[in-house]
Structure formats: C-alpha cells, structure tokens
Amino acid sequence: MSREMYNETNLDKIEVNAEPPIEEPARQYYFMAKCREWVREFERINGRRPSFFTQTFGCQMNARDSEKLSGILETVGYQSTESEQADFVIYNTCTVRDNANQRVYGRLGVLNRYKKSNPQMKVALCGCMMQEPTVIEKLKKSYPFIDLIFGTHNIYKFAELLYTSFETEGMLIDIWEDTDRIVEDLPVERKYPFKSGINIMFGCNNFCSYCIVPYVRGRERSREPREIIREIERLVADGVVEVMLLGQNVNSYGKNLDEPITFAQLLQEVEKIEGLQRIRFMTSHPKDLSDDLIAVMKQSKKICRHLHLPLQSGSTRILQQMNRRYTREQYIELADRIRREIPDIAITTDIIVGFPGETPEDLEETIDMVRRVKYDNAFTFIYSKRTGTPAAAMENQVPAEQVKEGFDRLLKVVQDTAREQVAKYQGRVMEALIEEVNESDASLVTGRLSNNTIVHVPGDASLIGKIVPVSLDECHGFYYIGHCV
Ligand code: 5AD
Ligand code: SF4
C-alpha cells in the first residue's frame, strides 16, 4: 500500500482546541488531528492501535472511494487489518442491483455478532445504497447497532463524521441529497503502488430508465483538468505507471466546466505526463463517443487497447425503452468504425437480460449483436428492479424463468465469442504490466496486457509494477500462460 498525502499538512501543527476551520480541505485535516488524539488515547488505554477493515461493494468508483477512506483512517493512526473483527469496520455499499444490497444485509448480521464480543467496535456504512431513503428506514429499524451512516456526496467529510461519531451515542446519520462540491487534496491509501484509479467526474445525467445511479450519485460534475493532471503527476512521482480515468460517462467529460474541454483533449494532456506509461478509462457511453476520441486513441502510445462500451440490449425497441439514445444500427456502425481504426483493440460490454417487455426475439437480437461485434468480454446482468426508476413502474416485467433461460443462452455465446477473441493472440509477444504473484501458484506472476487480457508467467515479486514483454504461449479460455522474453 502506498499513501498520497497531498499538502504538506502536518497534523502536529494543527491547533485542535481552536474552532474548526470553515474552508476545505483544512477543516478535514483539523478533524483528522482531532481523531488522531482520540486514537492515541485508545492506544494508551488498550496498549495497541485500533484496527480497521474496509469492504467495498460495486464498481471502480467505489474502490477509489474506499482508498480515500483508508487514507484518512491510516492518517489518523488506525491500522489496517484483513479481519472483519476489527475496531472500525466500514462497508462502502453499492445499490446498482438488488443482490449487492442483499449481500450487505447478510454481512450486517455477522457484524452484529462481532460487535457483541467487542464492545469497542464501531460499524459504519457509506456509499450508494445509503442514498436510498427506504434503506435508511430499514437500517434504523432493524440494525440499530450501526454507529455511522453517510452517503456518496459527503464522503469528503469522513474525518469530521468519524470524530463526531466518537462523540455521539447511538447511530449518527448524515445523508445529503446532492452536491456540486468537489473537495481536492485529501489523503488516499492506494491498494496498488503501481496503478491507480483517478476520478475525473462524478455523477451521471443520462437517466437510463433501469438505472439508479443518477439518483444516488447525483448530477454530472467534472473535475478541473489541472487538478486531474496534478494528481496524476504526483502519482507518477510516487511510482504509478498506469492510471484508470473514472467516470460514469467519461465521453461527456468537461462539458459543464467554466472552460469546457472534451474527453479527447483531456486524454491528450494526460498522455504528455512523463513517466506515465499506460492510460485506461471507464465507462464510455456509445451515444457520446466521438471521432476525436477514436483518433486520439489510435495515435496514442499510452492509451490501452481496450474500450468498455456498454450495449445493454441489441434491440432498438428495448434500447429506446431504456432511454439509451442509440439504435442497434448506430452501435454496430460505431463498433465497426472503432475496430477498423484500431484493429488490435478489445471491446467489452455490459448487457442486461430481462428488461421489462423484453421478448425472446429482442434477446435474439442481443445475442446476434454479441456474435457481430465479437466482444472480447461481456458482463451480463439479470435486470433488477430499482425503486424510483422509470423501469420499475413498467408493467410488463418478464417472468423469472424466461429471464434465466435467456440469460444462460446469452452467457454461452458471450463465453464462446470471448474465448475466440482472446485466442487470437496465441504465439505473439506483447507487453504486460505485472500486477501480483499468482494466487494459486507462487512460481507465477500475473500480468495484464494493454487489451486487458490476463497472462500468467513464471517470475517473482520483483517483477510487480514492471511492464515486460511476454510470449503468449497457451491460451486457456480467458487467460494465457506465457513466459517473459
Ligand atoms: N439491473 C441490472 N443491471 C443493471 N445495471 C445498471 N442498472 C441495472 C439494473 N437495474 C448494469 C448496466 C450497467 C452496469 C454497471 O450495471 O449494465 O452498465
Ligand atoms: Fe446508469 Fe446509464 Fe448513467 Fe450508466 S449512463 S450510470 S447505466 S444512467
């Protein structure tokens, strides 16, 4: 793990008995200093530092947010642990599909038991699920042992909330409906020393009819390009070679800035950062993907050969009901154009099965699309009804058996296509960023190609974080076994 402390803020120099500053991030550093006093007192009484455990549900955005939570906890003196029986446990939740919510409720039962055996233990919940009023009602009623609940918009206030919860009996809840704030320069604890996610924007304005994200993450806000560049420069100075630019719809980046800039222009600026070797981004909305972006990717030495381009459905009728604002034909044309311009690119996608009103014929169109576009990988999801979204009120919800049958059929085609696509590179030498020692065989290390394919090669931990040429010897379905050359 590796920590980024942005300003020269030295917590020792902060006057903790003064009034808290109004401006950010100074206010949060003040509360970090207060929390650290609390931690020291804990240490004095217990003869050890308090431990913390974070659990992330959901997407890369949440993973990055959790790094921010860890950064603050470590800064104030907590010690990270892999055990859920920690002094402070925080779940960063997801609510994009109902099974994510169910997993959280399931784990909470376990936490309640741990808490009974460690009365000092504190439990916190944050993230997308907390933005739903029905969830908060349920937590208040059935899970009263939770100490702290906050949402997506005020995560930057975590230090302040943590300190306030030390001082509060019972459940502290702070949920904001929306925000236009972006607070820069808080500490972050990275999971990987050599790669990092970077938020370039927050929220979403698209309101796809099935999706809860715009309601729980709020309206689209872009970060200033100079802040993004400054953050990446600091990361590179700290050993990062690969960045993943994160946003719900990166293709509409920059539109709401005082000095508007396009995503393609931002990428060109990021490309100039010396020492940075790889650039990834997620997620692209097909309706906003520009020719400029394709051109910039094509001539780039650093942008990875991978595009995640959610399809959701291959039926124009369903796409319209989903409010996706492209047709089947427009998507095909776009995918063809991308493959023509950048032949070695991998295209991956997200697909939903069982959207209200979807017929077997609609699903056939989706399956046909998978064969046509030849996705290198696809994440397939069963439609999940999200309260408050327009699709939840649609009448013709599809029966579960029909969905399951269609899902299995789609999955088989997705897997066959992906296997074929991955196998195309057998025998080639390509560059891989080595990420970790293989989990099941310690004589191997695991790397990632520019096109996001995984390769396992003989080697040891000294290779981690390095980009090395590897020979792709044997294709095993979705990954390769190879060797460094
Ligand atoms: N049901 C199923 N899948 C969904 N997704 C978003 N909302 C839902 C939902 N209600 C999927 C979409 C999106 C991905 C992140 O999650 O495919 O691209
Ligand atoms: Fe949800 Fe659509 Fe926004 Fe993606 S683009 S987060 S699917 S509303």
Coordinates of C-alpha atoms and ligand atoms in Angstrom, one line a residue:
M1 CA 0.0 0.0 0.0
S2 CA 1.1 3.5 -0.6
R3 CA -0.2 6.8 0.7
E4 CA -0.6 10.1 -1.0
M5 CA -0.7 13.0 1.4
Y6 CA -1.3 16.0 -0.7
N7 CA -0.5 19.2 1.0
E8 CA 2.3 19.5 3.4
T9 CA -0.3 19.4 6.1
N10 CA 1.4 18.3 9.3
L11 CA -1.3 17.2 11.8
D12 CA 1.0 18.1 14.7
K13 CA 0.9 21.7 13.8
I14 CA -2.9 21.9 13.9
E15 CA -4.4 23.6 17.0
V16 CA -7.0 21.1 18.0
N17 CA -8.6 23.2 20.7
A18 CA -9.3 26.1 18.3
E19 CA -12.5 26.4 16.4
P20 CA -12.7 24.2 13.3
P21 CA -11.8 26.0 10.0
I22 CA -14.7 26.6 7.6
E23 CA -12.8 26.0 4.4
E24 CA -11.9 22.6 2.9
P25 CA -9.8 20.6 3.0
A26 CA -8.3 22.4 6.0
R27 CA -11.4 21.6 8.0
Q28 CA -11.0 17.9 7.4
Y29 CA -7.3 18.0 8.3
Y30 CA -8.4 19.7 11.6
F31 CA -10.7 16.7 12.3
M32 CA -8.0 14.3 11.3
A33 CA -5.9 15.8 14.0
K34 CA -8.7 15.5 16.5
C35 CA -9.3 11.9 15.5
R36 CA -5.6 11.2 16.0
E37 CA -5.8 12.4 19.6
W38 CA -8.7 10.0 20.1
V39 CA -6.6 7.2 18.5
R40 CA -3.7 8.0 20.8
E41 CA -6.0 7.8 23.8
F42 CA -7.3 4.4 22.6
E43 CA -3.7 3.3 22.3
R44 CA -2.8 4.5 25.8
I45 CA -5.8 2.5 27.3
N46 CA -5.5 -0.6 25.2
G47 CA -1.8 -0.9 24.6
R48 CA -2.3 -1.2 20.8
R49 CA -3.5 0.8 17.9
P50 CA -7.1 0.5 16.8
S51 CA -7.6 -1.7 13.7
F52 CA -9.9 -1.0 10.7
F53 CA -11.4 -3.1 7.9
T54 CA -13.0 -1.8 4.7
Q55 CA -15.2 -3.8 2.4
T56 CA -16.0 -2.4 -1.0
F57 CA -19.1 -3.4 -3.0
G58 CA -19.6 -2.5 -6.6
C59 CA -17.6 -0.6 -9.1
Q60 CA -14.2 1.0 -9.6
M61 CA -15.6 4.3 -8.3
N62 CA -16.4 2.7 -5.0
A63 CA -12.9 1.1 -4.9
R64 CA -11.3 4.5 -5.4
D65 CA -13.6 6.0 -2.7
S66 CA -12.6 3.2 -0.3
E67 CA -8.9 4.2 -0.9
K68 CA -9.9 7.6 0.3
L69 CA -11.5 6.2 3.5
S70 CA -8.4 4.1 4.2
G71 CA -6.2 7.1 3.6
I72 CA -7.9 9.0 6.3
L73 CA -8.0 6.1 8.7
E74 CA -4.3 5.5 8.3
T75 CA -3.5 9.1 8.6
V76 CA -5.2 9.3 12.0
G77 CA -3.4 6.2 13.2
Y78 CA -5.7 3.3 12.6
Q79 CA -4.0 0.1 11.5
S80 CA -5.4 -1.8 8.5
T81 CA -6.4 -5.5 9.0
E82 CA -7.8 -8.2 6.8
S83 CA -10.2 -9.3 9.6
E84 CA -13.7 -8.2 9.9
Q85 CA -13.4 -8.4 13.7
A86 CA -11.8 -5.0 13.7
D87 CA -12.3 -2.0 15.9
F88 CA -13.7 0.0 13.0
V89 CA -15.5 -1.7 10.1
I90 CA -16.8 0.3 7.2
Y91 CA -18.8 -1.0 4.2
N92 CA -18.8 1.1 1.1
T93 CA -22.0 -0.1 -0.5
C94 CA -23.5 -0.4 -4.0
T95 CA -27.1 -0.5 -5.0
V96 CA -27.0 -0.9 -8.7
R97 CA -28.6 -4.3 -8.5
D98 CA -30.5 -5.7 -5.6
N99 CA -28.1 -8.6 -4.9
A100 CA -25.5 -6.0 -3.8
N101 CA -27.9 -4.8 -1.2
Q102 CA -28.8 -8.3 0.0
R103 CA -25.1 -9.1 0.5
V104 CA -24.8 -6.1 2.8
Y105 CA -27.7 -7.1 4.9
G106 CA -26.3 -10.6 5.1
R107 CA -22.9 -9.4 6.3
L108 CA -24.5 -7.0 8.9
G109 CA -25.9 -9.9 10.8
V110 CA -22.3 -11.2 11.2
L111 CA -21.0 -7.8 12.2
N112 CA -23.6 -7.6 14.9
R113 CA -22.3 -10.8 16.5
Y114 CA -18.7 -9.5 16.3
K115 CA -19.7 -6.3 17.9
K116 CA -21.3 -8.1 20.9
S117 CA -17.9 -9.7 21.6
N118 CA -16.0 -6.4 21.2
P119 CA -18.0 -3.5 22.7
Q120 CA -15.4 -1.0 21.4
M121 CA -16.1 -2.0 17.8
K122 CA -17.7 0.6 15.6
V123 CA -19.6 -0.1 12.4
A124 CA -20.0 2.4 9.6
L125 CA -21.9 2.2 6.2
C126 CA -21.5 4.6 3.3
G127 CA -21.9 4.6 -0.5
C128 CA -24.7 4.4 -3.0
M129 CA -27.1 2.2 -1.0
M130 CA -27.2 4.8 1.8
Q131 CA -28.7 7.4 -0.6
E132 CA -31.9 5.4 -0.7
P133 CA -34.4 6.6 2.0
T134 CA -36.0 3.1 2.2
V135 CA -32.6 1.6 3.1
I136 CA -32.1 4.1 5.9
E137 CA -35.5 3.3 7.3
K138 CA -34.7 -0.4 7.3
L139 CA -31.3 0.2 9.0
K140 CA -32.8 2.4 11.7
K141 CA -35.4 -0.2 12.5
S142 CA -33.6 -3.5 12.2
Y143 CA -29.9 -2.7 12.6
P144 CA -29.7 -0.2 15.5
F145 CA -26.1 -1.3 16.4
I146 CA -24.7 0.7 13.4
D147 CA -22.7 3.7 14.6
L148 CA -22.2 5.9 11.5
I149 CA -24.1 6.2 8.2
F150 CA -23.2 8.6 5.4
G151 CA -23.7 8.8 1.6
T152 CA -21.9 9.5 -1.6
H153 CA -22.0 13.3 -1.6
N154 CA -20.3 13.9 1.8
I155 CA -17.6 11.2 1.7
Y156 CA -15.0 14.0 1.7
K157 CA -16.2 14.8 5.3
F158 CA -15.3 11.4 6.6
A159 CA -12.8 12.7 9.1
E160 CA -15.3 15.1 10.5
L161 CA -18.1 12.4 10.6
L162 CA -15.7 9.9 12.3
Y163 CA -14.8 12.4 15.0
T164 CA -18.5 13.4 15.5
S165 CA -19.4 9.7 15.8
F166 CA -16.8 9.2 18.6
E167 CA -18.6 11.9 20.5
T168 CA -22.1 10.6 19.7
E169 CA -24.1 7.9 21.4
G170 CA -26.1 5.7 19.0
M171 CA -26.5 6.0 15.3
L172 CA -25.1 9.1 13.5
I173 CA -26.7 9.6 10.1
D174 CA -25.7 12.2 7.6
I175 CA -27.0 11.9 4.1
W176 CA -27.1 14.7 1.5
E177 CA -29.5 14.7 -1.4
D178 CA -27.0 16.2 -3.8
T179 CA -23.9 18.4 -4.0
D180 CA -22.0 20.4 -6.5
R181 CA -18.8 20.3 -4.3
I182 CA -15.6 18.6 -5.2
V183 CA -13.0 18.7 -2.5
E184 CA -9.4 18.1 -3.6
D185 CA -6.3 17.1 -1.7
L186 CA -7.4 14.6 0.9
P187 CA -5.1 11.7 1.8
V188 CA -5.6 8.4 -0.2
E189 CA -4.2 5.0 0.6
R190 CA -3.7 3.1 -2.7
K191 CA -4.2 -0.6 -3.0
Y192 CA -1.5 -1.0 -5.6
P193 CA 1.7 1.1 -5.6
F194 CA 2.0 1.0 -9.4
K195 CA -1.5 1.7 -10.6
S196 CA -4.4 3.9 -9.6
G197 CA -7.9 5.0 -10.4
I198 CA -8.5 8.7 -10.8
N199 CA -11.9 10.3 -10.6
I200 CA -12.3 12.7 -13.5
M201 CA -16.0 13.2 -12.9
F202 CA -18.8 12.3 -10.5
G203 CA -22.5 11.5 -11.1
C204 CA -24.5 10.9 -14.2
N205 CA -27.1 12.8 -16.2
N206 CA -28.3 10.1 -18.5
F207 CA -31.2 8.6 -16.6
C208 CA -31.2 5.2 -18.4
S209 CA -34.6 4.0 -17.3
Y210 CA -33.4 1.0 -15.3
C211 CA -30.6 2.7 -13.5
I212 CA -30.4 4.1 -10.0
V213 CA -27.0 5.7 -10.4
P214 CA -28.2 9.2 -11.3
Y215 CA -30.4 9.2 -8.1
V216 CA -27.7 8.1 -5.8
R217 CA -24.6 9.7 -7.3
G218 CA -26.3 13.0 -8.4
R219 CA -25.7 15.2 -11.4
E220 CA -22.7 15.1 -13.5
R221 CA -19.7 17.1 -12.2
S222 CA -16.3 17.2 -13.9
R223 CA -13.1 17.9 -12.1
E224 CA -10.8 20.7 -13.3
P225 CA -8.3 19.3 -15.8
R226 CA -5.4 20.9 -13.9
E227 CA -6.4 19.1 -10.7
I228 CA -6.5 15.8 -12.6
I229 CA -3.1 16.4 -14.2
R230 CA -1.7 17.5 -10.8
E231 CA -3.0 14.3 -9.2
I232 CA -1.6 12.1 -11.9
E233 CA 1.8 13.8 -11.8
R234 CA 2.0 13.2 -8.1
L235 CA 1.0 9.6 -8.6
V236 CA 3.7 9.1 -11.2
A237 CA 6.3 10.7 -9.0
D238 CA 5.2 8.1 -6.4
G239 CA 5.7 5.1 -8.7
V240 CA 2.4 4.8 -10.6
V241 CA 2.8 3.7 -14.2
E242 CA -0.9 3.0 -15.1
V243 CA -3.9 5.2 -14.4
M244 CA -7.6 4.4 -14.9
L245 CA -9.7 7.6 -15.5
L246 CA -13.0 7.0 -13.9
G247 CA -16.5 8.4 -14.6
Q248 CA -20.0 7.1 -15.3
N249 CA -19.8 8.5 -18.7
V250 CA -16.3 9.8 -19.5
N251 CA -17.3 10.8 -23.0
S252 CA -19.2 13.7 -21.7
Y253 CA -16.3 14.9 -19.5
G254 CA -15.7 18.6 -19.3
K255 CA -19.0 19.8 -20.7
N256 CA -20.0 21.6 -17.5
L257 CA -16.7 23.2 -16.7
D258 CA -16.3 27.0 -16.9
E259 CA -13.7 26.4 -19.6
P260 CA -15.2 23.4 -21.4
I261 CA -12.8 20.7 -22.6
T262 CA -13.5 17.4 -24.3
F263 CA -12.5 14.0 -23.0
A264 CA -10.3 13.5 -26.1
Q265 CA -8.4 16.7 -25.2
L266 CA -8.1 15.7 -21.6
L267 CA -6.5 12.4 -22.7
Q268 CA -4.0 14.3 -24.8
E269 CA -3.0 16.3 -21.8
V270 CA -2.6 13.1 -19.7
E271 CA -0.6 11.5 -22.4
K272 CA 2.0 14.2 -22.0
I273 CA 2.8 13.3 -18.5
E274 CA 6.3 11.9 -18.4
G275 CA 6.9 8.6 -16.8
L276 CA 3.2 7.6 -17.1
Q277 CA 3.1 4.5 -19.3
R278 CA -0.5 3.4 -19.5
I279 CA -3.8 5.1 -19.6
R280 CA -7.2 3.4 -19.2
F281 CA -10.7 4.8 -18.8
M282 CA -14.1 3.7 -17.8
T283 CA -17.0 4.0 -18.8
S284 CA -17.9 5.1 -22.3
H285 CA -21.5 5.8 -23.4
P286 CA -21.9 4.9 -27.0
K287 CA -24.1 7.9 -27.7
D288 CA -21.2 10.3 -26.7
L289 CA -18.2 8.5 -28.2
S290 CA -16.6 11.0 -30.6
D291 CA -14.4 10.5 -33.7
D292 CA -11.9 12.7 -31.9
L293 CA -11.6 10.1 -29.2
I294 CA -11.0 7.3 -31.7
A295 CA -8.4 9.4 -33.4
V296 CA -6.6 10.2 -30.2
M297 CA -6.7 6.6 -29.1
K298 CA -5.4 5.5 -32.5
Q299 CA -2.2 7.6 -32.4
S300 CA -1.6 7.2 -28.7
K301 CA 1.3 5.3 -27.4
K302 CA -0.1 5.1 -23.8
I303 CA -3.8 4.7 -24.1
C304 CA -4.6 1.0 -23.7
R305 CA -6.2 -1.1 -26.5
H306 CA -9.4 -1.6 -24.6
L307 CA -12.8 0.1 -24.7
H308 CA -15.6 -0.8 -22.4
L309 CA -18.7 0.2 -24.4
P310 CA -21.9 -0.9 -22.6
L311 CA -24.5 -2.2 -25.1
Q312 CA -27.3 -3.1 -22.6
S313 CA -29.5 -4.5 -25.3
G314 CA -29.2 -5.4 -29.0
S315 CA -32.9 -4.5 -29.7
T316 CA -33.6 -0.9 -30.8
R317 CA -37.1 -1.1 -29.3
I318 CA -35.7 -2.1 -25.9
L319 CA -32.9 0.5 -26.2
Q320 CA -35.5 3.1 -26.6
Q321 CA -37.4 1.9 -23.6
M322 CA -34.1 2.0 -21.7
N323 CA -33.6 5.6 -22.8
R324 CA -30.1 4.8 -24.2
R325 CA -30.5 7.2 -27.1
Y326 CA -28.8 5.0 -29.8
T327 CA -30.1 2.3 -32.1
R328 CA -28.8 -1.2 -32.8
E329 CA -27.6 0.1 -36.2
Q330 CA -25.8 3.1 -34.7
Y331 CA -24.0 0.9 -32.2
I332 CA -22.9 -1.6 -34.9
E333 CA -21.6 1.3 -37.0
L334 CA -19.7 2.7 -34.1
A335 CA -18.1 -0.7 -33.1
D336 CA -17.2 -1.3 -36.8
R337 CA -15.6 2.1 -37.0
I338 CA -13.6 1.5 -33.8
R339 CA -12.4 -1.9 -35.0
R340 CA -11.5 -0.5 -38.4
E341 CA -9.4 2.3 -37.0
I342 CA -7.8 0.4 -34.1
P343 CA -7.7 -3.3 -35.2
D344 CA -6.0 -4.6 -32.1
I345 CA -8.5 -3.1 -29.7
A346 CA -10.5 -5.2 -27.3
I347 CA -14.2 -4.2 -26.9
T348 CA -16.0 -5.2 -23.8
T349 CA -19.6 -4.6 -22.8
D350 CA -22.4 -4.7 -20.3
I351 CA -25.7 -6.4 -21.1
I352 CA -29.0 -6.6 -19.2
V353 CA -31.3 -9.5 -19.7
G354 CA -35.0 -9.3 -18.7
F355 CA -35.7 -5.6 -19.0
P356 CA -39.5 -5.1 -18.8
G357 CA -41.2 -6.0 -22.1
E358 CA -38.1 -7.9 -23.5
T359 CA -39.3 -10.7 -25.7
P360 CA -37.3 -13.8 -26.8
E361 CA -37.0 -12.0 -30.2
D362 CA -35.4 -9.0 -28.5
L363 CA -32.9 -11.2 -26.8
E364 CA -32.1 -12.9 -30.1
E365 CA -31.1 -9.5 -31.4
T366 CA -28.8 -9.1 -28.4
I367 CA -27.2 -12.5 -28.9
D368 CA -26.8 -11.7 -32.6
M369 CA -25.0 -8.4 -31.6
V370 CA -22.6 -10.4 -29.4
R371 CA -21.7 -12.5 -32.4
R372 CA -21.4 -9.5 -34.7
V373 CA -19.3 -7.2 -32.5
K374 CA -17.3 -10.1 -31.2
Y375 CA -17.0 -8.8 -27.7
D376 CA -13.7 -9.7 -26.0
N377 CA -15.6 -9.9 -22.8
A378 CA -19.1 -9.0 -21.6
F379 CA -20.6 -8.6 -18.2
T380 CA -24.1 -10.0 -18.3
F381 CA -26.7 -8.9 -15.7
I382 CA -30.2 -10.0 -14.9
Y383 CA -32.4 -7.0 -14.8
S384 CA -33.0 -5.8 -11.2
K385 CA -36.0 -3.6 -10.4
R386 CA -34.7 -0.4 -8.7
T387 CA -37.3 1.5 -6.7
G388 CA -37.8 5.0 -8.1
T389 CA -36.5 4.4 -11.6
P390 CA -39.0 4.6 -14.5
A391 CA -38.5 1.0 -15.5
A392 CA -39.6 -0.2 -12.1
A393 CA -43.1 1.2 -12.8
M394 CA -43.3 -0.5 -16.2
E395 CA -46.0 -3.1 -16.3
N396 CA -44.6 -5.9 -18.4
Q397 CA -41.9 -7.3 -16.1
V398 CA -40.5 -10.5 -17.6
P399 CA -41.1 -13.8 -15.7
A400 CA -38.1 -15.1 -13.8
E401 CA -37.9 -18.4 -15.7
Q402 CA -37.9 -16.8 -19.1
V403 CA -35.1 -14.4 -17.9
K404 CA -33.0 -17.3 -16.5
E405 CA -33.3 -19.3 -19.7
G406 CA -32.4 -16.3 -21.9
F407 CA -29.5 -15.4 -19.6
D408 CA -27.9 -18.8 -19.9
R409 CA -28.3 -18.8 -23.6
L410 CA -26.6 -15.4 -23.9
L411 CA -23.9 -16.3 -21.5
K412 CA -22.9 -19.3 -23.6
V413 CA -22.5 -17.1 -26.7
V414 CA -20.6 -14.5 -24.7
Q415 CA -18.1 -17.1 -23.5
D416 CA -17.6 -18.7 -26.9
T417 CA -17.0 -15.3 -28.5
A418 CA -14.7 -14.1 -25.8
R419 CA -12.6 -17.3 -26.0
E420 CA -12.2 -16.9 -29.7
Q421 CA -11.2 -13.3 -29.4
V422 CA -8.7 -13.9 -26.6
A423 CA -7.1 -16.8 -28.5
K424 CA -6.3 -14.6 -31.5
Y425 CA -3.0 -13.5 -30.0
Q426 CA -1.6 -17.0 -29.3
G427 CA 2.1 -17.1 -30.0
R428 CA 2.5 -13.4 -30.1
V429 CA 4.9 -11.3 -27.9
M430 CA 3.1 -8.5 -26.1
E431 CA 3.8 -6.2 -23.2
A432 CA 2.3 -7.0 -19.8
L433 CA 2.2 -5.0 -16.6
I434 CA 2.9 -7.5 -13.9
E435 CA 0.4 -6.9 -11.1
E436 CA 0.8 -9.6 -8.5
V437 CA 2.1 -13.0 -7.5
N438 CA -0.4 -15.7 -8.8
E439 CA -2.8 -16.6 -6.1
S440 CA -2.8 -20.3 -6.6
D441 CA 0.8 -20.9 -7.9
A442 CA 3.5 -18.8 -6.2
S443 CA 6.0 -19.6 -9.0
L444 CA 3.9 -17.5 -11.4
V445 CA 3.2 -13.8 -11.5
T446 CA 0.0 -12.3 -13.1
G447 CA 0.2 -9.6 -15.7
R448 CA -2.3 -7.6 -17.8
L449 CA -1.9 -6.8 -21.5
S450 CA -2.8 -3.5 -22.9
N451 CA -6.1 -5.1 -24.2
N452 CA -6.9 -6.1 -20.6
T453 CA -6.2 -9.9 -21.2
I454 CA -4.6 -11.6 -18.2
V455 CA -1.4 -13.6 -18.6
H456 CA 0.5 -15.8 -16.1
V457 CA 4.2 -16.1 -16.4
P458 CA 7.0 -17.7 -14.3
G459 CA 8.6 -15.0 -12.1
D460 CA 8.7 -13.5 -8.7
A461 CA 7.5 -10.4 -6.8
S462 CA 10.5 -8.4 -8.1
L463 CA 8.6 -8.0 -11.4
I464 CA 5.5 -6.4 -9.8
G465 CA 4.8 -3.0 -11.3
K466 CA 7.1 -3.6 -14.3
I467 CA 6.0 -3.6 -17.9
V468 CA 7.7 -6.6 -19.6
P469 CA 7.4 -8.3 -23.0
V470 CA 5.8 -11.7 -22.6
S471 CA 5.3 -14.5 -25.1
L472 CA 1.6 -15.7 -25.1
D473 CA 2.2 -19.4 -25.3
E474 CA -1.0 -21.2 -24.3
C475 CA -4.5 -19.8 -24.4
H476 CA -6.7 -21.2 -21.6
G477 CA -10.0 -19.7 -22.4
F478 CA -9.9 -16.3 -20.9
Y479 CA -6.2 -16.0 -20.0
Y480 CA -2.8 -17.0 -21.2
I481 CA 0.1 -19.0 -19.8
G482 CA 3.3 -17.5 -21.1
H483 CA 6.8 -16.5 -20.3
C484 CA 8.9 -13.4 -20.2
V485 CA 11.2 -12.9 -23.2
Ligands
5AD1 N1 -30.4 -4.2 -13.4 C1 -29.5 -4.9 -14.0 N2 -28.3 -4.4 -14.4 C2 -28.1 -3.0 -14.2 N3 -27.1 -2.2 -14.5 C3 -27.4 -1.0 -14.1 N4 -28.6 -0.9 -13.6 C4 -29.1 -2.2 -13.6 C5 -30.3 -2.8 -13.2 N5 -31.3 -2.1 -12.7 C6 -25.9 -2.7 -15.2 C7 -25.7 -2.0 -16.5 C8 -24.5 -1.1 -16.2 C9 -23.8 -1.9 -15.2 C10 -22.8 -1.1 -14.4 O1 -24.8 -2.4 -14.4 O2 -25.4 -3.0 -17.5 O3 -23.8 -0.9 -17.4
SF4_2 FE1 -26.7 4.3 -15.2 FE2 -27.0 5.0 -17.8 FE3 -25.7 6.7 -16.1 FE4 -24.5 4.3 -16.8 S1 -25.0 6.0 -18.2 S2 -24.7 5.2 -14.7 S3 -26.3 2.9 -17.0 S4 -27.8 6.1 -16.0

